Short mmCIF file of C-alpha atoms in Angstrom, two decimals:
data_model
loop_
_atom_site.label_atom_id
_atom_site.label_comp_id
_atom_site.label_asym_id
_atom_site.label_seq_id
_atom_site.Cartn_x
_atom_site.Cartn_y
_atom_site.Cartn_z
CA LEU A 1 17.85 14.23 -5.47
CA ARG A 2 21.02 15.58 -7.08
CA GLU A 3 20.75 19.02 -5.41
CA PRO A 4 23.62 19.15 -2.86
CA GLY A 5 21.92 21.82 -0.78
CA LEU A 6 18.91 19.62 -0.06
CA ASN A 7 20.52 16.31 0.94
CA LEU A 8 17.19 14.66 0.20
CA ARG A 9 16.54 11.07 1.29
CA VAL A 10 13.53 8.98 0.27
CA VAL A 11 11.90 6.33 2.47
CA GLN A 12 9.17 4.39 0.66
CA LEU A 13 6.74 2.56 2.92
CA PHE A 14 5.02 -0.62 1.72
CA ARG A 15 2.44 -2.87 3.31
CA ASP A 16 1.05 -6.27 2.38
CA PRO A 17 -1.62 -5.43 -0.26
CA ARG A 18 -4.02 -7.88 1.38
CA ALA A 19 -3.76 -5.88 4.60
CA VAL A 20 -4.06 -2.64 2.62
CA HIS A 21 -7.25 -3.89 1.00
CA ASN A 22 -8.65 -4.94 4.37
CA SER A 23 -7.93 -1.51 5.87
CA ARG A 24 -9.35 0.31 2.88
CA LEU A 25 -12.54 -1.78 3.00
CA LYS A 26 -12.91 -0.86 6.65
CA ALA A 27 -12.78 2.83 5.73
CA ARG A 28 -14.53 2.47 2.37
CA GLN A 29 -16.86 5.46 2.68
CA ALA A 30 -14.12 7.77 3.95
CA LEU A 31 -11.90 6.74 1.01
CA LEU A 32 -14.52 6.93 -1.75
CA ARG A 33 -13.39 10.29 -3.15
CA GLU A 34 -9.71 9.31 -2.90
CA SER A 35 -10.38 6.04 -4.73
CA VAL A 36 -12.12 7.83 -7.59
CA GLN A 37 -9.17 10.23 -7.91
CA VAL A 38 -6.73 7.31 -8.02
CA LEU A 39 -8.74 5.64 -10.79
CA ARG A 40 -8.87 8.88 -12.78
CA SER A 41 -5.08 9.18 -12.53
CA ARG A 42 -4.71 5.83 -14.33
CA HIS A 43 -6.99 6.89 -17.19
CA ARG A 44 -5.08 10.16 -17.59
CA ALA A 45 -1.76 8.28 -17.68
CA GLU A 46 -2.80 5.73 -20.33
CA PRO A 47 -3.61 7.21 -23.79
CA ARG A 48 -6.66 5.69 -25.47
CA GLY A 49 -5.85 3.18 -28.20
CA SER A 50 -2.49 2.19 -26.71
CA PRO A 51 -1.82 -1.53 -26.01
CA ARG A 52 -1.37 -0.67 -22.35
CA HIS A 53 -4.76 1.07 -22.30
CA HIS A 54 -6.48 -2.11 -23.57
CA GLN A 55 -4.58 -4.23 -21.06
CA VAL A 56 -5.67 -1.93 -18.23
CA GLN A 57 -9.29 -2.09 -19.42
CA GLN A 58 -9.18 -5.88 -19.33
CA GLN A 59 -7.74 -5.90 -15.80
CA GLN A 60 -9.62 -2.99 -14.26
CA HIS A 61 -12.38 -5.07 -12.68
CA LEU A 62 -10.11 -7.79 -11.29
CA LEU A 63 -10.64 -6.75 -7.67
CA VAL A 64 -14.37 -6.21 -8.04
CA PRO A 65 -16.55 -9.26 -7.30
CA PRO A 66 -18.39 -10.27 -10.53
CA ALA A 67 -21.75 -9.90 -8.79
CA LEU A 68 -21.03 -6.19 -8.32
CA LEU A 69 -20.47 -5.59 -12.00
CA GLY A 70 -24.07 -6.22 -13.05
CA GLY A 71 -23.16 -7.53 -16.50
CA GLY A 72 -21.11 -4.50 -17.46
CA ARG A 73 -23.52 -1.95 -16.00
CA ALA A 74 -22.54 0.63 -13.40
CA PRO A 75 -22.38 -0.77 -9.85
CA GLN A 76 -25.42 -0.49 -7.62
CA PRO A 77 -25.31 2.51 -5.24
CA GLN A 78 -24.75 0.30 -2.18
CA HIS A 79 -21.67 -1.23 -3.85
CA ARG A 80 -20.11 1.94 -5.30
CA ALA A 81 -17.49 2.34 -2.56
CA GLU A 82 -16.24 -1.26 -2.87
CA PHE A 83 -16.27 -1.00 -6.67
CA PHE A 84 -14.01 2.07 -6.69
CA LEU A 85 -11.91 0.80 -3.79
CA GLY A 86 -10.96 -2.40 -5.61
CA GLY A 87 -10.00 -0.56 -8.79
CA ALA A 88 -7.92 1.96 -6.84
CA LEU A 89 -5.89 -0.81 -5.17
CA GLU A 90 -4.96 -2.18 -8.58
CA VAL A 91 -3.64 1.24 -9.57
CA ILE A 92 -1.68 1.48 -6.32
CA CYS A 93 -0.08 -1.94 -6.89
CA GLN A 94 0.86 -1.02 -10.46
CA ALA A 95 2.53 2.15 -9.17
CA TRP A 96 4.39 0.13 -6.53
CA LEU A 97 5.65 -2.24 -9.21
CA ARG A 98 6.94 0.65 -11.34
CA ASP A 99 8.73 2.10 -8.31
CA LEU A 100 10.26 -1.25 -7.34
CA LEU A 101 11.55 -1.93 -10.86
CA LEU A 102 12.93 1.62 -11.09
CA ALA A 103 14.74 1.18 -7.76
CA ARG A 104 16.30 -2.08 -9.01
CA ARG A 105 17.71 -0.34 -12.10
CA ALA A 106 18.62 2.89 -10.32
CA PRO A 107 22.20 4.20 -10.47
CA ARG A 108 24.31 3.93 -7.36
CA TRP A 109 23.95 7.60 -6.38
CA LEU A 110 20.17 7.18 -6.31
CA ARG A 111 20.25 3.91 -4.36
CA ARG A 112 22.26 5.65 -1.64
CA ARG A 113 19.42 8.14 -1.17
CA TYR A 114 16.51 5.70 -1.33
CA THR A 115 15.40 2.94 1.02
CA GLN A 116 12.33 0.76 1.39
CA LEU A 117 10.46 -0.07 4.55
CA ARG A 118 7.84 -2.76 5.03
CA TYR A 119 5.14 -1.90 7.56
CA GLU A 120 5.29 -5.44 8.94
CA ASP A 121 9.02 -5.14 9.70
CA LEU A 122 8.50 -1.80 11.42
CA VAL A 123 5.76 -2.97 13.77
CA ARG A 124 7.44 -6.30 14.55
CA GLU A 125 10.88 -4.81 15.22
CA PRO A 126 10.14 -1.13 15.87
CA ARG A 127 13.40 -0.22 17.60
CA ALA A 128 15.66 -1.92 15.06
CA GLU A 129 13.80 -0.47 12.07
CA LEU A 130 13.68 3.00 13.62
CA ARG A 131 17.42 2.93 14.17
CA ARG A 132 17.99 1.77 10.59
CA LEU A 133 15.83 4.56 9.19
CA LEU A 134 17.39 7.31 11.25
CA ARG A 135 20.89 6.02 10.48
CA PHE A 136 19.95 6.15 6.77
CA ALA A 137 18.79 9.75 7.27
CA GLY A 138 21.91 10.69 9.23
CA LEU A 139 19.93 11.40 12.41
CA THR A 140 20.30 10.30 16.00
CA VAL A 141 17.69 8.22 17.82
CA PRO A 142 16.19 10.11 20.78
CA PRO A 143 15.18 7.69 23.58
CA ALA A 144 11.73 9.28 23.76
CA LEU A 145 11.13 8.43 20.10
CA GLU A 146 12.15 4.81 20.68
CA ASP A 147 9.71 4.61 23.59
CA PHE A 148 6.93 6.18 21.50
CA VAL A 149 7.37 3.73 18.62
CA LEU A 150 7.45 0.77 20.98
CA ASN A 151 4.31 1.92 22.80
CA MET A 152 2.40 2.53 19.55
CA THR A 153 3.02 -1.05 18.38
CA ARG A 154 2.26 -2.77 21.69
CA GLY A 155 -1.32 -1.68 22.25
CA ALA A 156 -4.13 -3.88 23.54
CA ALA A 157 -6.17 -4.27 20.35
CA TYR A 158 -6.08 -4.25 16.55
CA SER A 159 -7.51 -0.73 16.10
CA SER A 160 -10.53 1.40 16.77
CA ASP A 161 -13.61 1.27 14.58
CA ARG A 162 -13.03 4.88 13.55
CA PRO A 163 -10.94 5.24 10.39
CA PHE A 164 -7.72 7.26 10.61
CA LEU A 165 -7.76 7.43 14.41
CA ILE A 166 -4.10 7.25 15.48
CA SER A 167 -3.86 4.89 18.43
CA ALA A 168 -1.63 2.26 20.00
CA ARG A 169 -2.40 -1.19 18.64
CA ASP A 170 -1.26 -4.78 18.86
CA ALA A 171 1.20 -5.06 15.97
CA ARG A 172 0.77 -8.81 15.55
CA GLU A 173 -2.99 -8.47 15.25
CA ALA A 174 -2.68 -5.51 12.87
CA VAL A 175 -0.35 -7.49 10.60
CA HIS A 176 -2.56 -10.57 10.40
CA ALA A 177 -6.07 -9.05 10.63
CA TRP A 178 -6.69 -9.51 6.89
CA ARG A 179 -6.49 -13.30 7.31
CA GLU A 180 -9.67 -13.28 9.41
CA ARG A 181 -11.53 -10.45 7.68
CA LEU A 182 -11.06 -11.05 3.94
CA SER A 183 -12.84 -13.84 2.10
CA ARG A 184 -10.82 -16.36 0.08
CA GLN A 185 -12.11 -14.75 -3.10
CA GLN A 186 -10.92 -11.31 -1.97
CA VAL A 187 -7.48 -12.69 -1.08
CA ARG A 188 -7.15 -14.41 -4.46
CA GLN A 189 -8.19 -11.24 -6.28
CA VAL A 190 -5.65 -9.08 -4.45
CA GLU A 191 -2.88 -11.62 -5.08
CA ALA A 192 -3.77 -11.77 -8.78
CA ALA A 193 -3.76 -7.98 -9.13
CA CYS A 194 -0.66 -7.31 -6.99
CA GLY A 195 1.32 -10.53 -7.40
CA GLU A 196 4.42 -9.09 -9.10
CA ALA A 197 4.92 -6.36 -6.52
CA MET A 198 4.19 -8.80 -3.70
CA SER A 199 6.84 -11.18 -5.01
CA ILE A 200 9.53 -8.48 -5.11
CA LEU A 201 8.58 -7.39 -1.58
CA ALA A 202 8.63 -11.01 -0.31
CA TYR A 203 4.94 -11.10 0.58
#
């Protein structure tokens, strides 16, 4: 970031963790390996015996429905993906919180090179957010790019049933889909695990 020859700028994208959890559940099998890797990264980062390690152990099943835990036993094969997915989201939210707190305390030179973007703001106001981002990066806004962003957020439906298929979608439906697809218990669990980060991001 300090290297003058690079002129590096950082844009960090966030999304409502409830919507993230909904999307990840939809693609649970495709994300199984990634979720396991995320969970392993937490265990590598927290030395055994540390107070933080014990705190993480107490919280690690927060997003996993109690019925899936089987009284402390390994999850049943049919529930493995959801088990690892819930734990991985907790790790993601903890990383977000560290980033958000670091950005708050960052020196001025760093704040000039870093900006945050909420997915919801981008899809609701694509042209305004695109202009803000490119202005931050010192770039111009080609009309074709404006048209592309607008078209991608004004599609006819929420999304396809195939994970990771890039397609135009209805931004309003994409933003609020979690409200219809997550149970109340799932929503409460996500909010409990990600509450601090959600508060800073005004979710």
